[in-house]
Amino acid sequence: SAVISQKPSRDICQRGTSLTIQCQVDSQVTMMFWYRQQPGQSLTLIATANQGSEATYESGFVIDKFPISRPNLTFSTLTVSNMSPEDSSIYLCSGRDRLGYGYTFGSGTRLTVV
Amino acid sequence: GNSVTQMEGPVTLSEEAFLTINCTYTATGYPSLFWYVQYPGEGLQLLLKATKADDKGSNKGFEATYRKETTSFHLEKGSVQVSDSAVYFCALSAGTGTASKLTFGTGTRLQVTL
């Protein structure tokens, strides 16, 4: 199955700033997804990253706050913009394996906003 | 819409005890079903999956059978170890394209003691 490298693994950021999280896949995946996992909670889908076009956002998430890029089949970024303490969370990317093994996840980015 | 219901945790067991974590789902069509495990401080790892009714997924001593008649995918292990302590997520995917996103249950924390 695919292997996803996600970075940074963690960061502490000032309120009002932005952080860009990167995910690199070692093989082509058909779909890429970005999730948020708040402390002690399950995963909430932010958006589906579409290659070469605008991401598809879930209810409650907007492009101005979480701009996403996917320039090719193996790379995607999520930016958390104008951060507030409420954005403190773990952010995870995921790819749907082209060969049908399932969905692989990056190791996550633990974000703390102060 | 699609949904996954998991038994609430935490579940605390002694080493070598039998484990069952219940999972039921609601979905249109014929979803694929997954169990993911999240060890402390790490991302999600695919534990096992099943793609059609009566399929049994298995890995590392864990098993789950896709039961269409009861819309269930319960996770079992005959003898747990301390190293199995983690959070376990049941999930499903159904449809194609952006509809193929994963829908997660709330997660069940397992704590195994000596």
GROMACS .gro file of C-alpha atoms in nm:
model
  228
    1SER     CA    1   0.000   0.000   0.000
    2ALA     CA    2   0.097   0.365  -0.037
    3VAL     CA    3   0.315   0.541   0.219
    4ILE     CA    4   0.238   0.904   0.305
    5SER     CA    5   0.495   1.142   0.450
    6GLN     CA    6   0.339   1.433   0.633
    7LYS     CA    7   0.514   1.736   0.773
    8PRO     CA    8   0.554   1.909   1.002
    9SER     CA    9   0.478   1.651   1.269
   10ARG     CA   10   0.396   1.925   1.517
   11ASP     CA   11   0.406   2.300   1.551
   12ILE     CA   12   0.321   2.574   1.795
   13CYS     CA   13   0.190   2.884   1.620
   14GLN     CA   14   0.088   3.232   1.715
   15ARG     CA   15  -0.272   3.342   1.686
   16GLY     CA   16  -0.343   3.512   1.353
   17THR     CA   17  -0.070   3.337   1.158
   18SER     CA   18  -0.101   3.057   0.900
   19LEU     CA   19   0.053   2.711   0.876
   20THR     CA   20   0.090   2.497   0.566
   21ILE     CA   21   0.097   2.120   0.607
   22GLN     CA   22   0.240   1.902   0.331
   23CYS     CA   23   0.172   1.544   0.234
   24GLN     CA   24   0.382   1.346  -0.011
   25VAL     CA   25   0.271   1.003  -0.130
   26ASP     CA   26   0.520   0.750  -0.259
   27SER     CA   27   0.282   0.627  -0.530
   28GLN     CA   28  -0.020   0.758  -0.711
   29VAL     CA   29  -0.346   0.766  -0.522
   30THR     CA   30  -0.685   0.830  -0.673
   31MET     CA   31  -0.824   1.053  -0.400
   32MET     CA   32  -0.665   1.255  -0.123
   33PHE     CA   33  -0.846   1.376   0.188
   34TRP     CA   34  -0.774   1.609   0.477
   35TYR     CA   35  -0.910   1.541   0.825
   36ARG     CA   36  -0.912   1.716   1.160
   37GLN     CA   37  -0.900   1.525   1.487
   38GLN     CA   38  -0.968   1.730   1.795
   39PRO     CA   39  -0.832   1.600   2.127
   40GLY     CA   40  -0.998   1.275   2.225
   41GLN     CA   41  -1.233   1.288   1.929
   42SER     CA   42  -1.287   1.102   1.606
   43LEU     CA   43  -1.181   1.226   1.263
   44THR     CA   44  -1.379   1.494   1.083
   45LEU     CA   45  -1.334   1.531   0.709
   46ILE     CA   46  -1.236   1.883   0.605
   47ALA     CA   47  -1.220   1.838   0.229
   48THR     CA   48  -1.135   1.615  -0.063
   49ALA     CA   49  -0.830   1.737  -0.254
   50ASN     CA   50  -0.886   1.713  -0.627
   51GLN     CA   51  -0.592   1.712  -0.866
   52GLY     CA   52  -0.571   2.032  -1.066
   53SER     CA   53  -0.899   2.175  -0.944
   54GLU     CA   54  -1.058   2.325  -0.637
   55ALA     CA   55  -1.104   2.104  -0.335
   56THR     CA   56  -1.448   1.983  -0.231
   57TYR     CA   57  -1.525   2.106   0.121
   58GLU     CA   58  -1.749   1.949   0.382
   59SER     CA   59  -2.017   2.142   0.561
   60GLY     CA   60  -1.865   2.378   0.813
   61PHE     CA   61  -1.531   2.416   0.635
   62VAL     CA   62  -1.447   2.689   0.382
   63ILE     CA   63  -1.170   2.751   0.136
   64ASP     CA   64  -1.068   3.086   0.286
   65LYS     CA   65  -0.990   2.919   0.616
   66PHE     CA   66  -0.848   2.591   0.482
   67PRO     CA   67  -0.705   2.644   0.133
   68ILE     CA   68  -0.592   2.318  -0.023
   69SER     CA   69  -0.374   2.248  -0.322
   70ARG     CA   70  -0.308   1.927  -0.511
   71PRO     CA   71  -0.083   1.999  -0.808
   72ASN     CA   72  -0.027   1.632  -0.896
   73LEU     CA   73  -0.129   1.280  -0.797
   74THR     CA   74   0.129   1.244  -0.521
   75PHE     CA   75   0.134   1.577  -0.334
   76SER     CA   76  -0.110   1.797  -0.146
   77THR     CA   77  -0.101   2.084   0.101
   78LEU     CA   78  -0.348   2.214   0.356
   79THR     CA   79  -0.312   2.565   0.497
   80VAL     CA   80  -0.475   2.661   0.824
   81SER     CA   81  -0.524   3.036   0.791
   82ASN     CA   82  -0.561   3.314   1.045
   83MET     CA   83  -0.533   3.064   1.327
   84SER     CA   84  -0.705   3.085   1.663
   85PRO     CA   85  -0.671   2.857   1.967
   86GLU     CA   86  -0.983   2.671   1.847
   87ASP     CA   87  -0.777   2.543   1.553
   88SER     CA   88  -0.553   2.347   1.789
   89SER     CA   89  -0.594   1.993   1.670
   90ILE     CA   90  -0.432   1.707   1.484
   91TYR     CA   91  -0.456   1.736   1.106
   92LEU     CA   92  -0.421   1.422   0.896
   93CYS     CA   93  -0.404   1.360   0.524
   94SER     CA   94  -0.516   1.039   0.362
   95GLY     CA   95  -0.496   0.881   0.021
   96ARG     CA   96  -0.716   0.621  -0.140
   97ASP     CA   97  -0.490   0.354  -0.278
   98ARG     CA   98  -0.516   0.305  -0.655
   99LEU     CA   99  -0.467  -0.069  -0.609
  100GLY     CA  100  -0.760  -0.099  -0.372
  101TYR     CA  101  -0.573  -0.175  -0.049
  102GLY     CA  102  -0.771   0.094   0.123
  103TYR     CA  103  -0.697   0.433   0.266
  104THR     CA  104  -0.351   0.523   0.394
  105PHE     CA  105  -0.292   0.800   0.645
  106GLY     CA  106  -0.005   1.032   0.714
  107SER     CA  107   0.131   1.039   1.067
  108GLY     CA  108  -0.050   1.363   1.143
  109THR     CA  109   0.041   1.720   1.234
  110ARG     CA  110  -0.021   1.820   1.595
  111LEU     CA  111  -0.098   2.193   1.589
  112THR     CA  112  -0.112   2.412   1.897
  113VAL     CA  113  -0.220   2.774   1.858
  114VAL     CA  114  -0.125   3.013   2.137
  115GLY     CA  115  -2.642   0.961   0.492
  116ASN     CA  116  -2.377   0.714   0.599
  117SER     CA  117  -2.296   0.666   0.965
  118VAL     CA  118  -2.098   0.436   1.194
  119THR     CA  119  -2.181   0.360   1.555
  120GLN     CA  120  -1.918   0.216   1.785
  121MET     CA  121  -1.938   0.099   2.141
  122GLU     CA  122  -1.816   0.362   2.380
  123GLY     CA  123  -1.494   0.324   2.568
  124PRO     CA  124  -1.272   0.311   2.739
  125VAL     CA  125  -1.247  -0.065   2.746
  126THR     CA  126  -1.010  -0.200   3.008
  127LEU     CA  127  -0.899  -0.563   2.988
  128SER     CA  128  -0.638  -0.781   3.146
  129GLU     CA  129  -0.373  -0.931   2.923
  130GLU     CA  130  -0.489  -1.249   2.745
  131ALA     CA  131  -0.857  -1.153   2.780
  132PHE     CA  132  -1.101  -1.177   2.489
  133LEU     CA  133  -1.182  -0.853   2.311
  134THR     CA  134  -1.497  -0.748   2.129
  135ILE     CA  135  -1.559  -0.395   2.006
  136ASN     CA  136  -1.901  -0.355   1.850
  137CYS     CA  137  -1.955  -0.160   1.532
  138THR     CA  138  -2.276  -0.112   1.335
  139TYR     CA  139  -2.332   0.099   1.029
  140THR     CA  140  -2.591   0.269   0.814
  141ALA     CA  141  -2.515   0.316   0.446
  142THR     CA  142  -2.671   0.324   0.106
  143GLY     CA  143  -2.553   0.058  -0.132
  144TYR     CA  144  -2.277  -0.183  -0.041
  145PRO     CA  145  -2.003  -0.015   0.159
  146SER     CA  146  -1.653  -0.133   0.229
  147LEU     CA  147  -1.580  -0.163   0.600
  148PHE     CA  148  -1.257  -0.094   0.784
  149TRP     CA  149  -1.096  -0.104   1.125
  150TYR     CA  150  -0.817   0.145   1.190
  151VAL     CA  151  -0.591   0.160   1.496
  152GLN     CA  152  -0.425   0.469   1.640
  153TYR     CA  153  -0.141   0.417   1.886
  154PRO     CA  154  -0.059   0.702   2.125
  155GLY     CA  155   0.092   0.997   1.942
  156GLU     CA  156   0.068   0.834   1.602
  157GLY     CA  157  -0.147   0.848   1.291
  158LEU     CA  158  -0.400   0.590   1.180
  159GLN     CA  159  -0.302   0.248   1.056
  160LEU     CA  160  -0.529   0.016   0.865
  161LEU     CA  161  -0.588  -0.292   1.079
  162LEU     CA  162  -0.822  -0.488   0.853
  163LYS     CA  163  -1.095  -0.446   0.598
  164ALA     CA  164  -1.380  -0.628   0.423
  165THR     CA  165  -1.540  -0.528   0.097
  166LYS     CA  166  -1.848  -0.749   0.069
  167ALA     CA  167  -2.097  -0.941   0.279
  168ASP     CA  168  -1.960  -1.240   0.474
  169ASP     CA  169  -1.599  -1.137   0.408
  170LYS     CA  170  -1.375  -1.176   0.710
  171GLY     CA  171  -1.088  -0.935   0.753
  172SER     CA  172  -0.801  -1.044   0.975
  173ASN     CA  173  -0.463  -0.911   1.083
  174LYS     CA  174  -0.236  -0.946   1.388
  175GLY     CA  175  -0.485  -1.179   1.558
  176PHE     CA  176  -0.776  -0.938   1.509
  177GLU     CA  177  -1.080  -1.041   1.307
  178ALA     CA  178  -1.404  -0.883   1.188
  179THR     CA  179  -1.679  -1.026   0.969
  180TYR     CA  180  -1.897  -0.816   0.740
  181ARG     CA  181  -2.254  -0.899   0.842
  182LYS     CA  182  -2.500  -0.743   0.601
  183GLU     CA  183  -2.807  -0.884   0.775
  184THR     CA  184  -2.717  -0.712   1.102
  185THR     CA  185  -2.521  -0.423   0.941
  186SER     CA  186  -2.233  -0.498   1.174
  187PHE     CA  187  -1.856  -0.533   1.164
  188HIS     CA  188  -1.752  -0.623   1.518
  189LEU     CA  189  -1.381  -0.640   1.599
  190GLU     CA  190  -1.257  -0.942   1.797
  191LYS     CA  191  -0.931  -1.075   1.931
  192GLY     CA  192  -0.893  -1.393   2.129
  193SER     CA  193  -0.610  -1.283   2.355
  194VAL     CA  194  -0.510  -0.919   2.389
  195GLN     CA  195  -0.166  -0.794   2.478
  196VAL     CA  196  -0.049  -0.477   2.649
  197SER     CA  197   0.084  -0.363   2.312
  198ASP     CA  198  -0.273  -0.362   2.176
  199SER     CA  199  -0.355  -0.060   2.392
  200ALA     CA  200  -0.471   0.203   2.142
  201VAL     CA  201  -0.779   0.370   2.000
  202TYR     CA  202  -0.973   0.165   1.746
  203PHE     CA  203  -1.189   0.326   1.477
  204CYS     CA  204  -1.453   0.155   1.269
  205ALA     CA  205  -1.513   0.318   0.930
  206LEU     CA  206  -1.693   0.272   0.603
  207SER     CA  207  -1.669   0.399   0.250
  208ALA     CA  208  -1.942   0.383  -0.010
  209GLY     CA  209  -1.981   0.523  -0.358
  210THR     CA  210  -1.725   0.662  -0.598
  211GLY     CA  211  -1.536   0.987  -0.643
  212THR     CA  212  -1.582   1.227  -0.356
  213ALA     CA  213  -1.850   0.996  -0.218
  214SER     CA  214  -1.578   0.740  -0.151
  215LYS     CA  215  -1.462   0.929   0.155
  216LEU     CA  216  -1.434   0.743   0.484
  217THR     CA  217  -1.699   0.786   0.751
  218PHE     CA  218  -1.562   0.713   1.100
  219GLY     CA  219  -1.711   0.598   1.423
  220THR     CA  220  -1.625   0.784   1.741
  221GLY     CA  221  -1.339   0.549   1.830
  222THR     CA  222  -1.298   0.309   2.121
  223ARG     CA  223  -1.002   0.336   2.354
  224LEU     CA  224  -0.862   0.001   2.465
  225GLN     CA  225  -0.640  -0.024   2.769
  226VAL     CA  226  -0.478  -0.360   2.838
  227THR     CA  227  -0.318  -0.417   3.178
  228LEU     CA  228  -0.086  -0.687   3.309
   0.00000   0.00000   0.00000
